[in-house]
Structure formats: C-alpha cells, structure tokens
Amino acid sequence: MGLLPVHLSTLLLLSFLLLVHPCTSITPQVLERASVSEQPQSSGNTTGSGKRTCPGVVVCRPGILLPVWLPLNPPLGEQAGRAVVYFLCLVYIFLGVSVIADRFMASIEVITSQEKEVTITKPNGETTVTTVRIWNETVSNLTLMALGSSAPEILLSVIEVVGHNFNAGVLGPSTIVGSAAFNMFVIIGLCVWVIPNGESRKIKHLRVFFITAFWSIFAYIWLYLILAVISPGIVEVWEAAVTLLYFPVCVILAWIADRRLLFYKYMHKRYRADKRHGIVVEMEGDLPPKAIDMIMDGKLSDGGACPGSPSSVTASVQTGSELDQSKDQVVHILKDLKEKHPDKDLDQLIEMANYSSLVHQKKSRAFRRVQATRMLIGAGNILKKHAAEHARRSAGQEADKATCSHICFESAQYQCTENCGSLSLGVILEGGTGQNTFYVDYCTENGSANAGADYEFSKGTLVFKPGESRNEIKVGILDDDIFEEDEHFFVRLQNLRLEEGATEGTGTPPKGRLVEPLNATVTILDDDHAGIFTFGQRVLRVSESTGMLAVTVVRNSGSRGTVSVPYRTEDGSAKAGVDYEHAGGELEFTNEKTSQILQVRIINVEEYEKQENFFIVLEDPKWLKRGVSGNPTPEEEEARRISEMGKPVLGEHSTLEVIIEESCEFKNTVDKLLRDTNLAVVLSTHSWREQFIGAVTVSAGDGDEDEGQEQRMPSCFDYFMHILCVFWKILFACVPPTQYWNGWACFIVSISVIGFLTAIIGDLASHFGCTVGLRDTVTAVVFVALGTSVPDTFASKVAATQDQYADACVGNVTGSNAVNVFLGIGVAWSIAAIYWQVKGKVFRVDPGSLAFSVTLFTIFAFVAMGVLMLRRRPSIGGELGGPRIAKVLTSLFLFGLWFLYILFASLEAYCHIKGF
C-alpha cells in the first residue's frame, strides 16, 4: 500500500512539468460554444488533410450534465481553488462509485452462485442428487465479473459518445487504455511485491490464462488496426461490430479451454463420480436413480445421507478436482484445529473452523472487490463480521431454549403389528421456564392406511402443565385376517397455545414453539403372512471406526410363524481379516418378530479417504413353525390356508453392499461448514433494514486474518472513512437487497446508478483538466484510470497474499483488459457508427493520441508477459513473489513500464514526440 503515495507524487510532478511548459499555459481558457451538432465530424477528429493539429490552448466544452464554471478567465488564485474543488469532487464521486460497485459486485456474486440439481452416478451404479453451480467460473469471470470491476470505464466510453451527439470521445477510450496499463503494470507489480520473501505464486489454469492473455493484447492490436491501418481516422460499422463480437468469441474460447471441449465430447452429458475419489466428472447416458442409505457410526439414515443431513450433497461443477480440494481443505482445517486445541469440544472447533474456512477457501473476483471496498470505507472485514454473526446465531439458538419451550414428537417414525391393539406416541417438551401451561392439538391423517378400517381416527388436545415434560397420544389399531401390504398413517401436532380455546400463539416473545418432528409416521405391519425378508436398503456406508456394525434385516408384509434366514459375508474390494471379520449364520424370526440384527466387526486400519466394500448376502428363508399346530379348529384351518398363500421369501434387497469409509459425524461437520461458508451468503442481504443497519455501522477494517481472531475495535482511520462515506452508504442502502429476483434487481439498479455517476465523473475530469491545462487524453490515462482502478488494486493485493495461486491477480487483469475494449469501445463505437451510417456519413475518430497509446501499451504488455513467463523458471518459482532480489527488480521494472507509458503518452499528447 505504501507504493501508492509514491506514484501519486510522481503523477503530480509529471503534471507540474506539463503545466510549466509553454504549450500547456493555464492562463487563457476558451469556452467552445459552437453547437456540436452543427459540426458533427470536425471537432477532435482527423482533418481533411489527415494532419493532426496541436493548439496551444486547451479548449473547454460543456459537459453532459455539468456546465463549465464561469467566468472563463479567473485570477490565478481562484483558478487554483477551482482545480482543488474539481479534484476533491472527483475523488468523492470515485468513493461513491466504489460504494455502489460494492452492491453491484455483491449482486453478481449472488447471481453467479445460483445452483441447480443434477444426478450423479458412481461406478457401482449408485446415484444421488447433487447441487452444482449454473455459472461456469471462467464464463462468469469474463462476463459479469469483468463488467462489475470495469463498469465505470465501459460506461464512461458509452455515455461519452451518446452524450456528445454520437461524436468520438477522448476520455472514454483513453481511460480504457490507461486503466489497462495501470492494471497490467502497477497492479501486477504490486502483487509481485507484496508476496512474503521466499514465497511464490504460480498461475494454475494456464490454458485459460493463455487465452485471456492473447485476447488482452490482441484487443489493442485490433484497436490500432482499425484506427490507423484498415481505415485511418474512420471507424466503419463492420469494424465496430467485429470489435463487439470479439467479446463472445473470447468468452467461448476461454470456456472451451476451461472445459477441454476440444478433446472431450460435451453432448448429452450428466455427472458421475470418479472411481477413486468420488469427484464430479461427466459421462454419457442416463441411468434411473436408485435408493441409497448411509450408516455411519452405527446410525441408520434413510434418504441417502448421514443422520441429520440433507439428502442432496453440495458440489461444484467447475472441475472435479476443485470439489475434492474444497472438501480436503475443510478436513485439513478441522484436523489441524483439533491437534492445536485438544481441550475444545466439537462445537467450539466448528466455530473456529468456520472463520478459518472462510479465509482459506477460493474466492471469486467479485468477493475480493467487495472485501477490499468495505475495508477501505470503514464497513469492516466481511469474513470476521460473518463469523461473529454466525457465532451469535448459534449461541442464540441455545439461549432460545432458556426462555422458550420446544415441543415435538419423541420420534418421527413408529411401527406396530396390526394385532397390537393400540400404539402410544410420545410427545416431549424441552427447555423453557417450566412455569407455563401449554395446549397443543393433534389429529390422525390417512396415508395408505385408512381410518375405520386399519386404525381408529383420533383427535384431541395434549396439556403440558408446569413441570411436565412428556405426554402420550394413544391410537387404536384394527386387526384383520386378510393378507395385505404394510400400511401407514400420520399423526400431526398443531395449534400450540397458552390457554384452552385460545387462538394459536404463545405471546411475544414466544414462550413456546413447535419444532421438528411435528409429524409422526406410523407403519402398521401385516401379521397374516410369513413375511418378506430384506435389508432396508441396497447400500450401507459405515465408518471404519464403527467397530461392531449392527445391520438390521426386516420382515415386511407379514410376521406369522417362525422363520430362519441364513446369511454370509462376501469380499469385495474389502478383504475379510484385513478390513472386516467374516461372519455367517442364521437369523431366527419368531412368530410376530419383525426384525433381527446381524453383526459384523469392522477393522479400523486408519486409512484417509478410505472407500472399500464388501457384501452381506441373505439366503432363502426356512419356515420352521407356521403359527398353527395340533388339531386345528375351522378358524385355524382358515388361518393355515391364508398363511400358505405366501411362503417366506427374500425381498428386493437380499444382498447388502457395505462401503467402509470415514466417520459420518465428520462428514456432516464438513458438509455443514461448506454450507455455512458459502461466500454468496456472506455477501448477500435479505432486507432493506439489514442494509441500513450496515450503512450506519462502523467496523474495523484491514488486519491480520489469524484463525479465530475476534473483531477488533475500529481505528481512527475507520471512523474517518466511515464519516466520509456515510452519505453514499445510506443513499445506496436504498438499492434492492441482493435476495430480490436472485440478485437481478440489485444488479439493474446498481449499474444504472454507476452509469449516472460515471457521467458526472466524465464531466468533472474534463473540467479539472481544462482548469489546470491538461488535455483530456492525459487526464484520462492518469487521473480517471487511477481512480477507477484503486478498488481493484486493493482487491488484487489481498488476493495475492491470501490465494495459493496467481490466477486471481494475473488472470483477472488480462481478462478485464480484453473485456474493456470489446465492450467499452465495441458498444460505444457500434452505436455511433450505425448512427452516422444511417445519416449517410462516416464516424470519424482521431487515431493520433489513442493509436499511439495503444501501440505503446501493446509493446510494453508483450514485454511484461515475457517477464512473467520467465519468472516461472524453478529459480523463481512463479509469476508472483520469489526471492527478494528478483521480486524487487520485477516490481520496479513493471512500475517503470507504467511510468514510461504515462511519460510518452503525455509527451505525444502535447506534440513533443510524433504520433500517428
């Protein structure tokens, strides 16, 4: 950060040298009052002879929104005062653009984080529903992310052309080229400098980088060709249109490189898991989903997930390795914290891991930009604020039970045989003060079982008196001698209240609430058949630390008679004696017995990412006793006939695949951390109230992001920046929250506000340059380009120090530079070229200063890219950082290129050197 004042001093010195030269005398000011529409293609463009004039007096023009400050020729002191006012206003508007760009980038983060569900299939045929990102990371970086970070430059170019009656502007294109130079030389040089001594950062995704680097240089070569070679001084419609069309071509090629579509087919694809790691890759075909259940640490879960976890798994579709790395990172963080803090319980470790995971996970370009802006304007460290808020919410949930009673069923699942007579369902009360009486209604509802035929309809009210913590609901079960499938019905809790006959509610704040499970499912097991014997699922996942694994064999569709079911284990990739102990024998189901448990010992060999499988096989059941004997009565003979209708058979899942892997509790913890540390959730806002509270709150800015570090008190600088920006913060708190329309409402309003402020910036910059005697070309490449690039500078600095790779710094610079030309100049010049074509005229653009700046930047960019590639040598280790001497020399060299670019561009603007 200390480099920025040095560069500002250099800029001021350069400006002073330009001011004292005779050709930049600031004494005379001329206001051009001639109507621009009367001479649409003369001012600022090539003359008929093709010679570019270099007048000694800077001509002032009315701005798009702001008039020129009159009188025209004030005393020197007043003129200096005007320059200071213009400069301060320019800085303050830049602050406003940074604040609204914060909201803009937050909306982009929410938009690009949208997800969809796909089905993944593992090599064993097992399928599950997975949530994946809709937006490809490369596409989002080159489209919405690039638009967000470069919106002022792009909009300035478009607004300038439209606002000046579709004449070619100077500020917009010059700002784009000047910003590209600042990004390429100063930002990358700063990123090289800030890496700690001895460390280095290397670009990981070279394919995408080479594509964006090529386009970032080709964009400016193309700009030179259409200005000075193909049709000098004239931009034709096809040239402007091709410039704009290069943007989607660049995005598509980068996407192809990212997805390797030149080597892999990409039609009719779905997602499956890699054989070794279970990471998301692609395959053809579409298999029907199959049920999966998991068992971890001896706990059974239905629905394909560990107990307490959702059935869908959060994943990233960018690349399989990135999904694997994100989970590995969380696993590594948890293990490290457990080793460093063995005295802390799991909940404390999770809170510490929450912040540490936020700090270390890969962050998008939008997040880096928002993070840098908020720390700059006194809005605090996003990550620390989110971790602190998460801790407060967790503490609040536990504290809620101290004053609010929670009422629910004791279990969500109940079962009984149809001859049991009645079934009792437990309802429990937890927490609260113990001084209130609660009334809660219940009622039964039909499922596949019908009231009056299979069970007795029941409806009533439970009363929890002070001190009571448990009540029961009794439901009558009706028996018959008809063979039928197992059936179920539901019992629901509702209408919790404090008084008999009162409306639903327990006061404010609530003294009690209904919590999950609110609904209980009761399964009635038929007892008129010998039964169908099966495992409850086809696949079980078990932790290698489980020890003795208990597997349940269930008896469905009947429970009459005594049946023996043989079983045995078979090897898969897991071997008996190494991963588990062989087991075999028979399970005996007595009359009306509906389940039995077999046991297999799992051997813990402490393998990380273990995934081995073996099988438990059920053999044909044997009917030992049929429930009737002796001299049967006619009723017993009828019962015998009914039972003979269905002998004991094996069900759908007669073979169980057991997959041995790591602990389910650990997996649940990792999945929870992945959900809690979603960066889109960190940046998103849900209400205007939340935004206004954030706008008036000052928080500590930059600081060391040590794991678990609590928020520190704001510094004097934080208070100063908060007071300076509080007007903008409150004003832009009126922008719709990012949760509205999935971020699009915030996106549309924010970009509209940025466009309005950009128009003011263009006028202020032009008036400031006119006041101090600087041409628009110099003002653009120095002051405007610097102002629009400062937030990106801070964001890149943070990304360089915190990211493992250099992609976020170097790759984003190259992508942004290309997008600036294709969108900023392509859109503006396409509009103007079409406008003049319709009028039967041509769109003229002076190739002089702009073509010279483009040529200069292109040459220096080639040199800079060559230096970065040379730094990948093993002696340095990567594009950023490296040994101290190499690091310092590279940074100084890149800073020198930027200084030379500013110097030569300024000298050409004042005709000291010949341009084009």
CSV table of N, CA and C in Angstrom, one decimal, residues 579-653:
chain,number,residue,atom,x,y,z
A,579,ASP,N,-10.0,-55.8,6.4
A,579,ASP,CA,-10.9,-54.7,6.6
A,579,ASP,C,-12.1,-55.0,7.5
A,580,TYR,N,-12.5,-56.3,7.5
A,580,TYR,CA,-13.6,-56.7,8.4
A,580,TYR,C,-13.4,-58.2,8.7
A,581,GLU,N,-14.2,-58.7,9.7
A,581,GLU,CA,-14.1,-60.1,10.1
A,581,GLU,C,-15.3,-60.8,9.5
A,582,HIS,N,-15.0,-62.0,8.9
A,582,HIS,CA,-16.0,-62.8,8.2
A,582,HIS,C,-17.1,-63.2,9.2
A,583,ALA,N,-18.4,-63.1,8.7
A,583,ALA,CA,-19.5,-63.5,9.5
A,583,ALA,C,-20.4,-64.4,8.7
A,584,GLY,N,-21.1,-65.3,9.4
A,584,GLY,CA,-22.1,-66.1,8.8
A,584,GLY,C,-23.0,-66.8,9.8
A,585,GLY,N,-24.1,-67.3,9.4
A,585,GLY,CA,-25.0,-68.0,10.4
A,585,GLY,C,-26.4,-67.9,10.0
A,586,GLU,N,-27.4,-68.0,11.0
A,586,GLU,CA,-28.8,-67.9,10.7
A,586,GLU,C,-29.5,-66.9,11.6
A,587,LEU,N,-30.4,-66.2,11.1
A,587,LEU,CA,-31.2,-65.3,12.0
A,587,LEU,C,-32.6,-65.9,12.1
A,588,GLU,N,-33.1,-66.0,13.4
A,588,GLU,CA,-34.4,-66.7,13.6
A,588,GLU,C,-35.4,-65.6,14.0
A,589,PHE,N,-36.5,-65.6,13.2
A,589,PHE,CA,-37.6,-64.7,13.4
A,589,PHE,C,-38.7,-65.5,14.0
A,590,THR,N,-39.0,-65.3,15.3
A,590,THR,CA,-40.1,-66.0,15.9
A,590,THR,C,-41.4,-65.4,15.4
A,591,ASN,N,-42.6,-66.0,15.9
A,591,ASN,CA,-43.9,-65.5,15.5
A,591,ASN,C,-44.1,-64.0,15.9
A,592,GLU,N,-44.4,-63.2,14.9
A,592,GLU,CA,-44.7,-61.8,15.0
A,592,GLU,C,-43.4,-61.0,15.3
A,593,LYS,N,-42.3,-61.6,15.1
A,593,LYS,CA,-41.0,-60.8,15.2
A,593,LYS,C,-40.7,-60.2,13.8
A,594,THR,N,-40.5,-58.9,13.8
A,594,THR,CA,-40.5,-58.1,12.5
A,594,THR,C,-39.1,-57.7,12.2
A,595,SER,N,-38.1,-57.9,13.0
A,595,SER,CA,-36.7,-57.5,12.6
A,595,SER,C,-35.7,-58.3,13.5
A,596,GLN,N,-34.5,-58.5,12.9
A,596,GLN,CA,-33.4,-59.1,13.6
A,596,GLN,C,-32.1,-58.4,13.2
A,597,ILE,N,-31.2,-58.5,14.1
A,597,ILE,CA,-29.9,-57.8,13.8
A,597,ILE,C,-28.8,-58.8,13.7
A,598,LEU,N,-28.0,-58.6,12.6
A,598,LEU,CA,-26.8,-59.4,12.5
A,598,LEU,C,-25.6,-58.5,12.6
A,599,GLN,N,-24.5,-59.0,13.1
A,599,GLN,CA,-23.3,-58.2,13.4
A,599,GLN,C,-22.1,-58.6,12.6
A,600,VAL,N,-21.3,-57.6,12.2
A,600,VAL,CA,-20.1,-57.8,11.5
A,600,VAL,C,-19.1,-56.8,12.1
A,601,ARG,N,-17.9,-57.3,12.5
A,601,ARG,CA,-16.9,-56.4,13.1
A,601,ARG,C,-16.1,-55.7,12.0
A,602,ILE,N,-16.0,-54.4,12.0
A,602,ILE,CA,-15.2,-53.6,11.1
A,602,ILE,C,-13.8,-53.4,11.7
A,603,ILE,N,-12.7,-53.6,10.9
A,603,ILE,CA,-11.4,-53.4,11.4
A,603,ILE,C,-10.9,-52.0,11.1
A,604,ASN,N,-10.5,-51.3,12.0
A,604,ASN,CA,-10.0,-49.9,11.8
A,604,ASN,C,-8.6,-49.9,11.4
A,605,VAL,N,-8.3,-49.6,10.1
A,605,VAL,CA,-6.9,-49.6,9.7
A,605,VAL,C,-6.4,-48.1,9.5
A,606,GLU,N,-7.3,-47.1,9.9
A,606,GLU,CA,-6.9,-45.7,9.9
A,606,GLU,C,-6.4,-45.2,8.5
A,607,GLU,N,-7.2,-45.5,7.5
A,607,GLU,CA,-6.8,-45.0,6.2
A,607,GLU,C,-7.6,-43.7,5.9
A,608,TYR,N,-7.0,-42.7,5.3
A,608,TYR,CA,-7.6,-41.5,4.9
A,608,TYR,C,-8.3,-41.7,3.6
A,609,GLU,N,-9.5,-41.1,3.5
A,609,GLU,CA,-10.3,-41.3,2.2
A,609,GLU,C,-10.5,-42.7,1.8
A,610,LYS,N,-10.7,-43.6,2.8
A,610,LYS,CA,-10.9,-45.0,2.6
A,610,LYS,C,-12.2,-45.2,1.9
A,611,GLN,N,-12.3,-46.1,1.0
A,611,GLN,CA,-13.6,-46.4,0.3
A,611,GLN,C,-13.5,-47.9,-0.2
A,612,GLU,N,-13.7,-48.9,0.7
A,612,GLU,CA,-13.7,-50.3,0.3
A,612,GLU,C,-15.0,-50.9,0.6
A,613,ASN,N,-15.4,-51.9,-0.1
A,613,ASN,CA,-16.7,-52.5,0.0
A,613,ASN,C,-16.7,-54.0,0.2
A,614,PHE,N,-17.7,-54.6,0.9
A,614,PHE,CA,-17.9,-56.0,0.9
A,614,PHE,C,-19.4,-56.2,0.9
A,615,PHE,N,-19.9,-57.5,0.9
A,615,PHE,CA,-21.3,-57.8,0.7
A,615,PHE,C,-21.8,-58.7,1.8
A,616,ILE,N,-23.0,-58.5,2.2
A,616,ILE,CA,-23.7,-59.4,3.1
A,616,ILE,C,-24.9,-60.0,2.3
A,617,VAL,N,-24.9,-61.3,2.2
A,617,VAL,CA,-25.9,-62.0,1.4
A,617,VAL,C,-26.9,-62.8,2.2
A,618,LEU,N,-28.2,-62.6,2.0
A,618,LEU,CA,-29.2,-63.4,2.6
A,618,LEU,C,-29.5,-64.6,1.7
A,619,GLU,N,-29.7,-65.8,2.3
A,619,GLU,CA,-30.1,-66.9,1.5
A,619,GLU,C,-31.6,-67.2,1.7
A,620,ASP,N,-32.1,-68.2,1.0
A,620,ASP,CA,-33.5,-68.5,1.1
A,620,ASP,C,-34.0,-68.8,2.5
A,621,PRO,N,-35.0,-68.2,2.9
A,621,PRO,CA,-35.5,-68.4,4.3
A,621,PRO,C,-36.2,-69.8,4.5
A,622,LYS,N,-36.1,-70.3,5.7
A,622,LYS,CA,-36.7,-71.6,6.0
A,622,LYS,C,-37.9,-71.4,7.0
A,623,TRP,N,-39.0,-72.0,6.7
A,623,TRP,CA,-40.2,-71.9,7.5
A,623,TRP,C,-40.2,-73.0,8.6
A,624,LEU,N,-39.9,-72.6,9.8
A,624,LEU,CA,-39.7,-73.6,10.9
A,624,LEU,C,-41.1,-73.9,11.5
A,625,LYS,N,-41.8,-72.9,11.9
A,625,LYS,CA,-43.2,-73.1,12.5
A,625,LYS,C,-44.1,-72.1,11.8
A,626,ARG,N,-45.3,-72.7,11.5
A,626,ARG,CA,-46.2,-71.9,10.7
A,626,ARG,C,-47.3,-71.2,11.5
A,627,GLY,N,-47.2,-71.2,12.9
A,627,GLY,CA,-48.1,-70.4,13.6
A,627,GLY,C,-49.4,-71.2,14.1
A,628,VAL,N,-49.6,-72.4,13.5
A,628,VAL,CA,-50.7,-73.2,13.9
A,628,VAL,C,-50.3,-74.7,14.1
A,629,SER,N,-50.8,-75.4,15.0
A,629,SER,CA,-50.3,-76.8,15.2
A,629,SER,C,-51.5,-77.6,15.9
A,630,GLY,N,-51.3,-78.9,16.0
A,630,GLY,CA,-52.3,-79.8,16.7
A,630,GLY,C,-53.5,-80.0,15.8
A,631,ASN,N,-54.7,-80.1,16.4
A,631,ASN,CA,-55.9,-80.3,15.7
A,631,ASN,C,-56.5,-79.0,15.5
A,632,PRO,N,-56.3,-78.4,14.3
A,632,PRO,CA,-56.8,-77.0,14.2
A,632,PRO,C,-58.3,-77.0,14.1
A,633,THR,N,-58.9,-75.9,14.7
A,633,THR,CA,-60.3,-75.6,14.5
A,633,THR,C,-60.5,-75.1,13.1
A,634,PRO,N,-61.8,-75.0,12.7
A,634,PRO,CA,-62.1,-74.4,11.4
A,634,PRO,C,-61.5,-73.0,11.2
A,635,GLU,N,-61.4,-72.2,12.3
A,635,GLU,CA,-60.8,-70.9,12.2
A,635,GLU,C,-59.3,-71.0,11.9
A,636,GLU,N,-58.7,-72.0,12.7
A,636,GLU,CA,-57.3,-72.2,12.5
A,636,GLU,C,-56.9,-72.8,11.1
A,637,GLU,N,-57.8,-73.7,10.6
A,637,GLU,CA,-57.7,-74.2,9.2
A,637,GLU,C,-57.7,-73.0,8.2
A,638,GLU,N,-58.6,-72.1,8.4
A,638,GLU,CA,-58.7,-70.9,7.5
A,638,GLU,C,-57.4,-70.1,7.6
A,639,ALA,N,-56.9,-70.0,8.9
A,639,ALA,CA,-55.6,-69.2,9.1
A,639,ALA,C,-54.5,-69.9,8.4
A,640,ARG,N,-54.5,-71.3,8.4
A,640,ARG,CA,-53.4,-72.1,7.7
A,640,ARG,C,-53.5,-71.8,6.2
A,641,ARG,N,-54.7,-71.8,5.7
A,641,ARG,CA,-54.9,-71.6,4.3
A,641,ARG,C,-54.4,-70.2,3.8
A,642,ILE,N,-54.6,-69.2,4.7
A,642,ILE,CA,-54.2,-67.9,4.4
A,642,ILE,C,-52.7,-67.8,4.4
A,643,SER,N,-52.1,-68.5,5.4
A,643,SER,CA,-50.6,-68.4,5.6
A,643,SER,C,-49.9,-69.1,4.4
A,644,GLU,N,-50.5,-70.2,3.9
A,644,GLU,CA,-49.9,-71.0,2.8
A,644,GLU,C,-49.9,-70.1,1.5
A,645,MET,N,-50.7,-69.1,1.5
A,645,MET,CA,-50.8,-68.2,0.3
A,645,MET,C,-49.5,-67.5,0.1
A,646,GLY,N,-48.7,-67.3,1.1
A,646,GLY,CA,-47.5,-66.6,0.9
A,646,GLY,C,-46.4,-67.2,1.8
A,647,LYS,N,-45.5,-68.0,1.3
A,647,LYS,CA,-44.4,-68.6,2.0
A,647,LYS,C,-43.4,-67.5,2.2
A,648,PRO,N,-42.5,-67.6,3.2
A,648,PRO,CA,-41.4,-66.6,3.4
A,648,PRO,C,-40.5,-66.6,2.1
A,649,VAL,N,-40.2,-65.4,1.7
A,649,VAL,CA,-39.4,-65.2,0.5
A,649,VAL,C,-38.4,-64.0,0.8
A,650,LEU,N,-37.4,-63.9,-0.1
A,650,LEU,CA,-36.5,-62.8,0.0
A,650,LEU,C,-37.1,-61.6,-0.7
A,651,GLY,N,-36.8,-60.4,-0.2
A,651,GLY,CA,-37.3,-59.2,-0.8
A,651,GLY,C,-36.3,-58.6,-1.8
A,652,GLU,N,-36.5,-57.3,-2.1
A,652,GLU,CA,-35.8,-56.6,-3.1
A,652,GLU,C,-34.3,-56.5,-2.8
A,653,HIS,N,-33.9,-56.3,-1.6
A,653,HIS,CA,-32.5,-56.1,-1.2
A,653,HIS,C,-32.0,-57.3,-0.4
